[in-house]
PDB file of C-alpha atoms in Angstrom:
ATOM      1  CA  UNK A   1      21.544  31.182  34.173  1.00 47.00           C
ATOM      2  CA  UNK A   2      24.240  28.395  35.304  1.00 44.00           C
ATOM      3  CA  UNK A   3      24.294  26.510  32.062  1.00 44.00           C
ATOM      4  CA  UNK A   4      24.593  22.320  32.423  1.00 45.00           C
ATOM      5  CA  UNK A   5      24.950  19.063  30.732  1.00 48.00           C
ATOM      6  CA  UNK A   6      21.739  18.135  29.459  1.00 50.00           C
ATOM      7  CA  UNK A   7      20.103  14.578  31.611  1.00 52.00           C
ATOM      8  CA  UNK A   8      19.896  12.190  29.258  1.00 53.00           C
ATOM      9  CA  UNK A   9      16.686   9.961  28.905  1.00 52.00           C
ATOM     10  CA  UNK A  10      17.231   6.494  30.644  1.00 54.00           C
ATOM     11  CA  UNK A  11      16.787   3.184  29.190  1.00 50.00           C
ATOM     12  CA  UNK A  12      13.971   2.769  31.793  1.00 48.00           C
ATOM     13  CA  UNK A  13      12.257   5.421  30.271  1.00 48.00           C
ATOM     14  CA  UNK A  14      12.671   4.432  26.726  1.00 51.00           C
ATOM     15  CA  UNK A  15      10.548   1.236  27.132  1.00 49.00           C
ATOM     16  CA  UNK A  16       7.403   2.967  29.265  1.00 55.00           C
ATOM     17  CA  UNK A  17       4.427   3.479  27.521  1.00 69.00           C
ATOM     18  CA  UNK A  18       4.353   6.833  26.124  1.00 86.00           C
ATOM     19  CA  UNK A  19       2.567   9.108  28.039  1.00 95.00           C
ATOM     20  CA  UNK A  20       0.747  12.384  26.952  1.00 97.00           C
ATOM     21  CA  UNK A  21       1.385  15.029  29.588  1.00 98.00           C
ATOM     22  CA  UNK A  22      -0.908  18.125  29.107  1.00 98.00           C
ATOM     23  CA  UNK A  23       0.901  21.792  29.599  1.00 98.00           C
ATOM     24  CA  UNK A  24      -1.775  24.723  30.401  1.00 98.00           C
ATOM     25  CA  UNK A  25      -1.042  26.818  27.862  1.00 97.00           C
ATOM     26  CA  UNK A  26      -3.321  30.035  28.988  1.00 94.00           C
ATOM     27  CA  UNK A  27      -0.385  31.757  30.019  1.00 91.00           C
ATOM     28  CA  UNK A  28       3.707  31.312  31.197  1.00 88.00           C
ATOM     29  CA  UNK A  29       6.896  29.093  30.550  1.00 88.00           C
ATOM     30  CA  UNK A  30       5.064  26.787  28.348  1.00 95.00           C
ATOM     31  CA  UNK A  31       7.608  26.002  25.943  1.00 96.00           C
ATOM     32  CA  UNK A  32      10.474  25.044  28.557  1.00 96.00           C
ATOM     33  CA  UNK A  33       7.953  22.317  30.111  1.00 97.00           C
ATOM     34  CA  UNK A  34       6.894  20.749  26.980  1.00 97.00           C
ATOM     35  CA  UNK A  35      10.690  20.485  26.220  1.00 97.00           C
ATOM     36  CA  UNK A  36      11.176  18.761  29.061  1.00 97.00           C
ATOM     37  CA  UNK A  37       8.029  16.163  29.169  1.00 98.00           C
ATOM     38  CA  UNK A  38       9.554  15.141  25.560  1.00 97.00           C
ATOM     39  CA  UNK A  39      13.428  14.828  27.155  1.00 97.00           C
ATOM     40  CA  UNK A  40      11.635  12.019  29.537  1.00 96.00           C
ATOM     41  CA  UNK A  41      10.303  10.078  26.849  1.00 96.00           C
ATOM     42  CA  UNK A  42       6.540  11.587  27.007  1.00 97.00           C
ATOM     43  CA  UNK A  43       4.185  13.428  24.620  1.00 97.00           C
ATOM     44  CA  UNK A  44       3.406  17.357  25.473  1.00 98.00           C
ATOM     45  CA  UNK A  45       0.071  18.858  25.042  1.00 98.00           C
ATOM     46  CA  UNK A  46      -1.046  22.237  25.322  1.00 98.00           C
ATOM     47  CA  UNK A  47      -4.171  22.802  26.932  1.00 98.00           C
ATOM     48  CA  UNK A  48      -6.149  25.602  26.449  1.00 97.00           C
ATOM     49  CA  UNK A  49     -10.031  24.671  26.751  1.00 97.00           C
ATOM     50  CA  UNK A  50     -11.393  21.951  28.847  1.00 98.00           C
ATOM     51  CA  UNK A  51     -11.859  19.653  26.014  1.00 98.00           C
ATOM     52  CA  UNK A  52      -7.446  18.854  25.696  1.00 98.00           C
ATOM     53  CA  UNK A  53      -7.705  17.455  29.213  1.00 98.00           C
ATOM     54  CA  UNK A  54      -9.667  14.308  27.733  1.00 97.00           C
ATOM     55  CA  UNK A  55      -7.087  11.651  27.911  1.00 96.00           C
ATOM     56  CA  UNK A  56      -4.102  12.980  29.664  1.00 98.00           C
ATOM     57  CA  UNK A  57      -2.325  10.779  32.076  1.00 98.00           C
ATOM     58  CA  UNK A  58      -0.811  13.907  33.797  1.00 98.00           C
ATOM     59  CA  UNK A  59      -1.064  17.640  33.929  1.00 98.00           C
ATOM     60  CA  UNK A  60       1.639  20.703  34.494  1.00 98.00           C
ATOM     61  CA  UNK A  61       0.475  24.363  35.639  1.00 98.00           C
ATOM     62  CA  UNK A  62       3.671  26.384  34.578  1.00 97.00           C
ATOM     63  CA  UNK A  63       5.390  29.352  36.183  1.00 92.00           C
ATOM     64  CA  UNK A  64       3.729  32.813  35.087  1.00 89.00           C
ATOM     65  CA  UNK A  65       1.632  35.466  36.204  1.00 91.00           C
ATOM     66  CA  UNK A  66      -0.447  33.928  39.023  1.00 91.00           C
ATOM     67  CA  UNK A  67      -3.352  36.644  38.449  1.00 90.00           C
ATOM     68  CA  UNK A  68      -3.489  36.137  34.493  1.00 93.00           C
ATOM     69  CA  UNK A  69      -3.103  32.547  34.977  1.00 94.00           C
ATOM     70  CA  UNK A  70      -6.704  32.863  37.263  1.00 94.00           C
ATOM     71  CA  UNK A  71      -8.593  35.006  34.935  1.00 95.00           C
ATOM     72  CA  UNK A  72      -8.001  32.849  31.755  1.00 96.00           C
ATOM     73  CA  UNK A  73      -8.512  29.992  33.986  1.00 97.00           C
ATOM     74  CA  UNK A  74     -12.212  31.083  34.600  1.00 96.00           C
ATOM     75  CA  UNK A  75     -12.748  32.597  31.457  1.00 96.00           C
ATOM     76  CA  UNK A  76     -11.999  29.364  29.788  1.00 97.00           C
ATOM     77  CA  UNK A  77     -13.864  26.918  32.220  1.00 97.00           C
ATOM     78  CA  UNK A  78     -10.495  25.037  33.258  1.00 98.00           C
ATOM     79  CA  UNK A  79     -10.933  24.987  37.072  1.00 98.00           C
ATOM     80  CA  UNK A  80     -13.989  22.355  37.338  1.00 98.00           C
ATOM     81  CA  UNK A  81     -11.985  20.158  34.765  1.00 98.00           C
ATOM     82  CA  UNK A  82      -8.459  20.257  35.907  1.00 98.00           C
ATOM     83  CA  UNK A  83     -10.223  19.447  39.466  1.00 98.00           C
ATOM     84  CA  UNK A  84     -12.251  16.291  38.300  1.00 98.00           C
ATOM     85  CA  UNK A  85      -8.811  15.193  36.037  1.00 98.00           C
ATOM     86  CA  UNK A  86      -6.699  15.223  39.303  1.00 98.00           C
ATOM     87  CA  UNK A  87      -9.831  13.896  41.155  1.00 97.00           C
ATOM     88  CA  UNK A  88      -9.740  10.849  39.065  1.00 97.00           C
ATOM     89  CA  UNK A  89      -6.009  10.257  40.081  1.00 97.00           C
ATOM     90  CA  UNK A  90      -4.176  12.424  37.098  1.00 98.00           C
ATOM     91  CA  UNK A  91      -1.155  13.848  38.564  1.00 98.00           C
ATOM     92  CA  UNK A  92      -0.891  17.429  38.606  1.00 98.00           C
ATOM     93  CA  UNK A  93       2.831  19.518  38.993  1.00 98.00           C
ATOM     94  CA  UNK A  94       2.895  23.453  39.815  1.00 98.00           C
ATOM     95  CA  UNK A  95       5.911  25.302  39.530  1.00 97.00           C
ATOM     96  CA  UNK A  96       5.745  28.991  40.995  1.00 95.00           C
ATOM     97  CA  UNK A  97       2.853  30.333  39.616  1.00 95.00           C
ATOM     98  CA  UNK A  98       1.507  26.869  39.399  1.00 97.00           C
ATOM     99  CA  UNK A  99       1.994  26.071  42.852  1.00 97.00           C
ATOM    100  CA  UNK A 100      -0.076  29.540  43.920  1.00 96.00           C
ATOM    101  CA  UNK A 101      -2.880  27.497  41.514  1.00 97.00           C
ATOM    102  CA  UNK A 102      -2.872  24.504  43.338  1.00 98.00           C
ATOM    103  CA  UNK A 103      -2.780  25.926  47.299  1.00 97.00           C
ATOM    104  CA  UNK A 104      -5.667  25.829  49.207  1.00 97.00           C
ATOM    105  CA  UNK A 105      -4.509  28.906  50.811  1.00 96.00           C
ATOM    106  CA  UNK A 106      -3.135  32.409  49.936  1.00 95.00           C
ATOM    107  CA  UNK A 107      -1.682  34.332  52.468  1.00 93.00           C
ATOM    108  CA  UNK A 108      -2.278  37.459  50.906  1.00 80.00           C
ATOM    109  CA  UNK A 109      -6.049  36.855  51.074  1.00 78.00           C
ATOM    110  CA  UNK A 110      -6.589  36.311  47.426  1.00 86.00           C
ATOM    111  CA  UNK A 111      -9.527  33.351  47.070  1.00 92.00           C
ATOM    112  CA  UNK A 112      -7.639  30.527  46.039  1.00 96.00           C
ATOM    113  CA  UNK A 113      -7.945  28.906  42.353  1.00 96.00           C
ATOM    114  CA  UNK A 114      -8.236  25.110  42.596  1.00 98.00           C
ATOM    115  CA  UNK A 115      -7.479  23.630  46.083  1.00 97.00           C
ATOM    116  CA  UNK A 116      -5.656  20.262  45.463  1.00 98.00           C
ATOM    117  CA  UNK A 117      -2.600  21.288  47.983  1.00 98.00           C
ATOM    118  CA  UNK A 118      -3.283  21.633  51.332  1.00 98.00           C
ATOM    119  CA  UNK A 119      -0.759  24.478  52.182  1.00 98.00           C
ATOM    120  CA  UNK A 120      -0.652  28.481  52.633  1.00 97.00           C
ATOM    121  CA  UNK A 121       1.540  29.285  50.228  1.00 96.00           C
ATOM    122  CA  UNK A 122       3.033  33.460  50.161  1.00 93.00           C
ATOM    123  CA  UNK A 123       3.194  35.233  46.790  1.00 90.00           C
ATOM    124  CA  UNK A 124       6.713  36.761  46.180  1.00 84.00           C
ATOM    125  CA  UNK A 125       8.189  36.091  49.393  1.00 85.00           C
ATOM    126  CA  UNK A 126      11.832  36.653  48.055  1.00 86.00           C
ATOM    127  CA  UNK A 127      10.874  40.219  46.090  1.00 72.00           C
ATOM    128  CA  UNK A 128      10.083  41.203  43.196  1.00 70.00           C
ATOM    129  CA  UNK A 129      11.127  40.394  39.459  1.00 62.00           C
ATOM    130  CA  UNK A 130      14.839  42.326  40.551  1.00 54.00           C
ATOM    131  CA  UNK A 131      15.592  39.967  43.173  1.00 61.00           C
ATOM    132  CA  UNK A 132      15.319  37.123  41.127  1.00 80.00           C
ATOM    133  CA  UNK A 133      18.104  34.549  42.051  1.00 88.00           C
ATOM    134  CA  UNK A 134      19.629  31.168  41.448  1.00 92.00           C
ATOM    135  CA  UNK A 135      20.556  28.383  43.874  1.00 92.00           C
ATOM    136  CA  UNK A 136      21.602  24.791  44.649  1.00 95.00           C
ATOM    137  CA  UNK A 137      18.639  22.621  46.150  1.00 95.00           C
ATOM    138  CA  UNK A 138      18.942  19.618  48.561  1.00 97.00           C
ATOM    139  CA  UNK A 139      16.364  17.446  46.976  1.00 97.00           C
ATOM    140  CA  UNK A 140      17.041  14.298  48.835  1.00 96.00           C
ATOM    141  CA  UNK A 141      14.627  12.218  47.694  1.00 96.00           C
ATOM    142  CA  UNK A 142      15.503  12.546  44.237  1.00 96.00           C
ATOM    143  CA  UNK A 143      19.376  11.722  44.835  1.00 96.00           C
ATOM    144  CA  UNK A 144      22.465  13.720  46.651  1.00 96.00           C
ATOM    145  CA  UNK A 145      23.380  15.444  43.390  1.00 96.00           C
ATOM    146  CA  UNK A 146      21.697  19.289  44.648  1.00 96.00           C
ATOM    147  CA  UNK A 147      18.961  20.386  41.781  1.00 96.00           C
ATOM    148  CA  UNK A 148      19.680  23.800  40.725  1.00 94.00           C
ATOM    149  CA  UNK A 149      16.722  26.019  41.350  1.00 93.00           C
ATOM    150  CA  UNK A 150      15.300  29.366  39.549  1.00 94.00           C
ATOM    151  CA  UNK A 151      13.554  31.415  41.353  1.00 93.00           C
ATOM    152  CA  UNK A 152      11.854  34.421  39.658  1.00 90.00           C
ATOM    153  CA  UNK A 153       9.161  36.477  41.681  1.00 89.00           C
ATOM    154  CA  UNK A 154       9.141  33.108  43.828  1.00 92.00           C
ATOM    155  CA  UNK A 155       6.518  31.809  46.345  1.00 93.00           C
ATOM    156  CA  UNK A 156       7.054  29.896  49.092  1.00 93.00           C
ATOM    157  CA  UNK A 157       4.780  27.502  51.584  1.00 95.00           C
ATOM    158  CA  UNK A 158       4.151  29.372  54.792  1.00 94.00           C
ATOM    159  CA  UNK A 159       1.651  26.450  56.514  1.00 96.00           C
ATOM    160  CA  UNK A 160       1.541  22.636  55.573  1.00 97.00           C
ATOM    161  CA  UNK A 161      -1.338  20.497  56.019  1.00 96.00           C
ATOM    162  CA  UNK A 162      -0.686  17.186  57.701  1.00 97.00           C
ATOM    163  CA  UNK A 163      -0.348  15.024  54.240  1.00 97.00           C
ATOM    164  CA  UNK A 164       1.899  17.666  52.803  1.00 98.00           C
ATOM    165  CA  UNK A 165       5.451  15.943  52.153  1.00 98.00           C
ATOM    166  CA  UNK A 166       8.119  18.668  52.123  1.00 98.00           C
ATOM    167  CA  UNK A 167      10.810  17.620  49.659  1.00 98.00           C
ATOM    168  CA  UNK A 168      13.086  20.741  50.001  1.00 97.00           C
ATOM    169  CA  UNK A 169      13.771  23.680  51.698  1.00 95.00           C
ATOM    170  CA  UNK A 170      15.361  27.369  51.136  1.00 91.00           C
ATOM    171  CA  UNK A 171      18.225  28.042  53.484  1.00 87.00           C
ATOM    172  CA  UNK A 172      15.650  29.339  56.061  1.00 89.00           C
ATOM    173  CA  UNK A 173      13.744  26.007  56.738  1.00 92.00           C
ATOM    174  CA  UNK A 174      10.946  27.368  54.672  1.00 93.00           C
ATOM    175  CA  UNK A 175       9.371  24.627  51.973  1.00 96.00           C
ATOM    176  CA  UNK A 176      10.019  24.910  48.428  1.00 96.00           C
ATOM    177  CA  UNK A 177       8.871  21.722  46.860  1.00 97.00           C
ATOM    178  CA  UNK A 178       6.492  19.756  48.509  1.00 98.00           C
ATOM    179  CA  UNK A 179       4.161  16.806  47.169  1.00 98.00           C
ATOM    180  CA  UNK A 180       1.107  15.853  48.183  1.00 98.00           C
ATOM    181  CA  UNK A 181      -0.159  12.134  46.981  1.00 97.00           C
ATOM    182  CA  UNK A 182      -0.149  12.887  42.839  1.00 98.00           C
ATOM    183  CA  UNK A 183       0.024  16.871  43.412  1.00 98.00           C
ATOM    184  CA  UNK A 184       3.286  18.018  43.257  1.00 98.00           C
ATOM    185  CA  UNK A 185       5.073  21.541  43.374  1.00 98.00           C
ATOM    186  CA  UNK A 186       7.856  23.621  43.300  1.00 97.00           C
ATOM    187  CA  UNK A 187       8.369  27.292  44.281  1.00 96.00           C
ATOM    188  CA  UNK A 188      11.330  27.424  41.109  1.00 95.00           C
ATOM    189  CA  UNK A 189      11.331  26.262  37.894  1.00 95.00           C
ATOM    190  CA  UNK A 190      12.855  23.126  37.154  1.00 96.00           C
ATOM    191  CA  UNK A 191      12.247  23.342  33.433  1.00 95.00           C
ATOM    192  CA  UNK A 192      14.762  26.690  33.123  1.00 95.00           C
ATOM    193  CA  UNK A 193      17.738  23.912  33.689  1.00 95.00           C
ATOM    194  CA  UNK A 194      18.885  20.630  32.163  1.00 96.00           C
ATOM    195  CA  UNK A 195      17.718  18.728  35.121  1.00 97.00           C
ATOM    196  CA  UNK A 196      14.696  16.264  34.639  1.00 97.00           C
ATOM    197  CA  UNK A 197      14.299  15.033  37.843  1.00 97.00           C
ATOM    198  CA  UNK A 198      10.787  16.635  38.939  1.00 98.00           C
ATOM    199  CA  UNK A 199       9.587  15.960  35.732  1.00 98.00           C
ATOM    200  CA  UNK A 200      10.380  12.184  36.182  1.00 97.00           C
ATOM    201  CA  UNK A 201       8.918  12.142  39.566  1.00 97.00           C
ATOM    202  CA  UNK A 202       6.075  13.580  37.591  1.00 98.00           C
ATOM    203  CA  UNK A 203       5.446  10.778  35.336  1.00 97.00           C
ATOM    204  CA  UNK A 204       6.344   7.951  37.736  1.00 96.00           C
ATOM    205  CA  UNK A 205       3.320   9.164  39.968  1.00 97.00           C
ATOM    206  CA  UNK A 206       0.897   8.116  37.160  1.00 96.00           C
ATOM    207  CA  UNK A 207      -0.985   5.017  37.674  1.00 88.00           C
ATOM    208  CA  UNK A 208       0.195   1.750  36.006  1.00 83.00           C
TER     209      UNK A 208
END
């Protein structure tokens, strides 16, 4: 992986309150994320069992193994929860894995997990673990620098819903980060680079 400068934490950041951001920890790239939520200034938590949702300003499902991620998800109890957090205007952030979580829709015809993104989104639709790849991600919104994106066993959105914002697209027009009011997701992995830009974007969609 394309190794860069780390983003240093801004002076903004430094004086907002300090918030805790809660990592499900059932399964996936837990680690990188809670790096990252601390780089911006914000407290990680791992959640496991419904009860480390109470008092979380913001939630991240992490990349992983979409299928695992659904079974521990119902074994534990976590789907009514994590709906009634974002309900109550928590944001949430997918990335890969996590954005197959949030989609209302699964192409394949697997029932979807929690419905909080109105989009079809396709498991795998670059290959397998093989055809993993790296690539340089027009992000305007978040600047003209390009974000570098990982994509490993990636998804993409095959069908927005009308409130779906499409933030960026693969070099076929097809959406790879899209937000929808405080639900947010990416078909890479922004916390495999240096880059804190999503994760900002994360915490500035919490309510004051």
């Amino acid at each position: 992986m394309a190794q860069t400068a780390p983003v240093p934490t801004t002076a903004a950041e430094q004086t907002l309150p300090r918030r805790r951001v809660g990592i499900l920890a059932v399964q996936g790239d837990v680690r990188e994320h809670a790096r990252a939520i601390r780089d911006v200034g914000a407290e990680a938590v791992e959640v496991r069992l419904p009860r480390d949702l109470v008092g979380l300003d913001a939630l991240i499902l992490p990349g992983g193994e979409s299928t695992a991620m659904r079974r521990l998800i119902e074994r534990y109890g976590l789907g009514e929860p994590i709906v009634a957090l974002a309900n109550g205007g928590a944001p949430v952030f997918g990335t890969c894995a996590g954005m197959i979580l949030l989609a209302n829709r699964i192409a394949d015809g697997d029932e979807p997990v929690l419905r909080l993104l109105d989009v079809t989104v396709q498991r795998n639709a670059y290959g397998r673990q093989l055809d993993s790849f790296e690539a340089d991600i027009a992000v305007p919104s978040l600047g003209e620098a390009p974000m570098h994106g990982v994509f490993i066993r990636a998804p993409v959105v095959s069908e927005l819903g009308p409130m779906v914002e499409v933030l960026a697209r693969d070099p076929d027009g097809r959406p790879i980060a899209v937000r929808q009011g405080r639900v947010l997701a990416t078909a890479f992995h922004p916390e495999l680079t240096p880059d804190r830009r999503m994760h900002r974007l994360l915490l500035e969609l919490i309510a004051p």
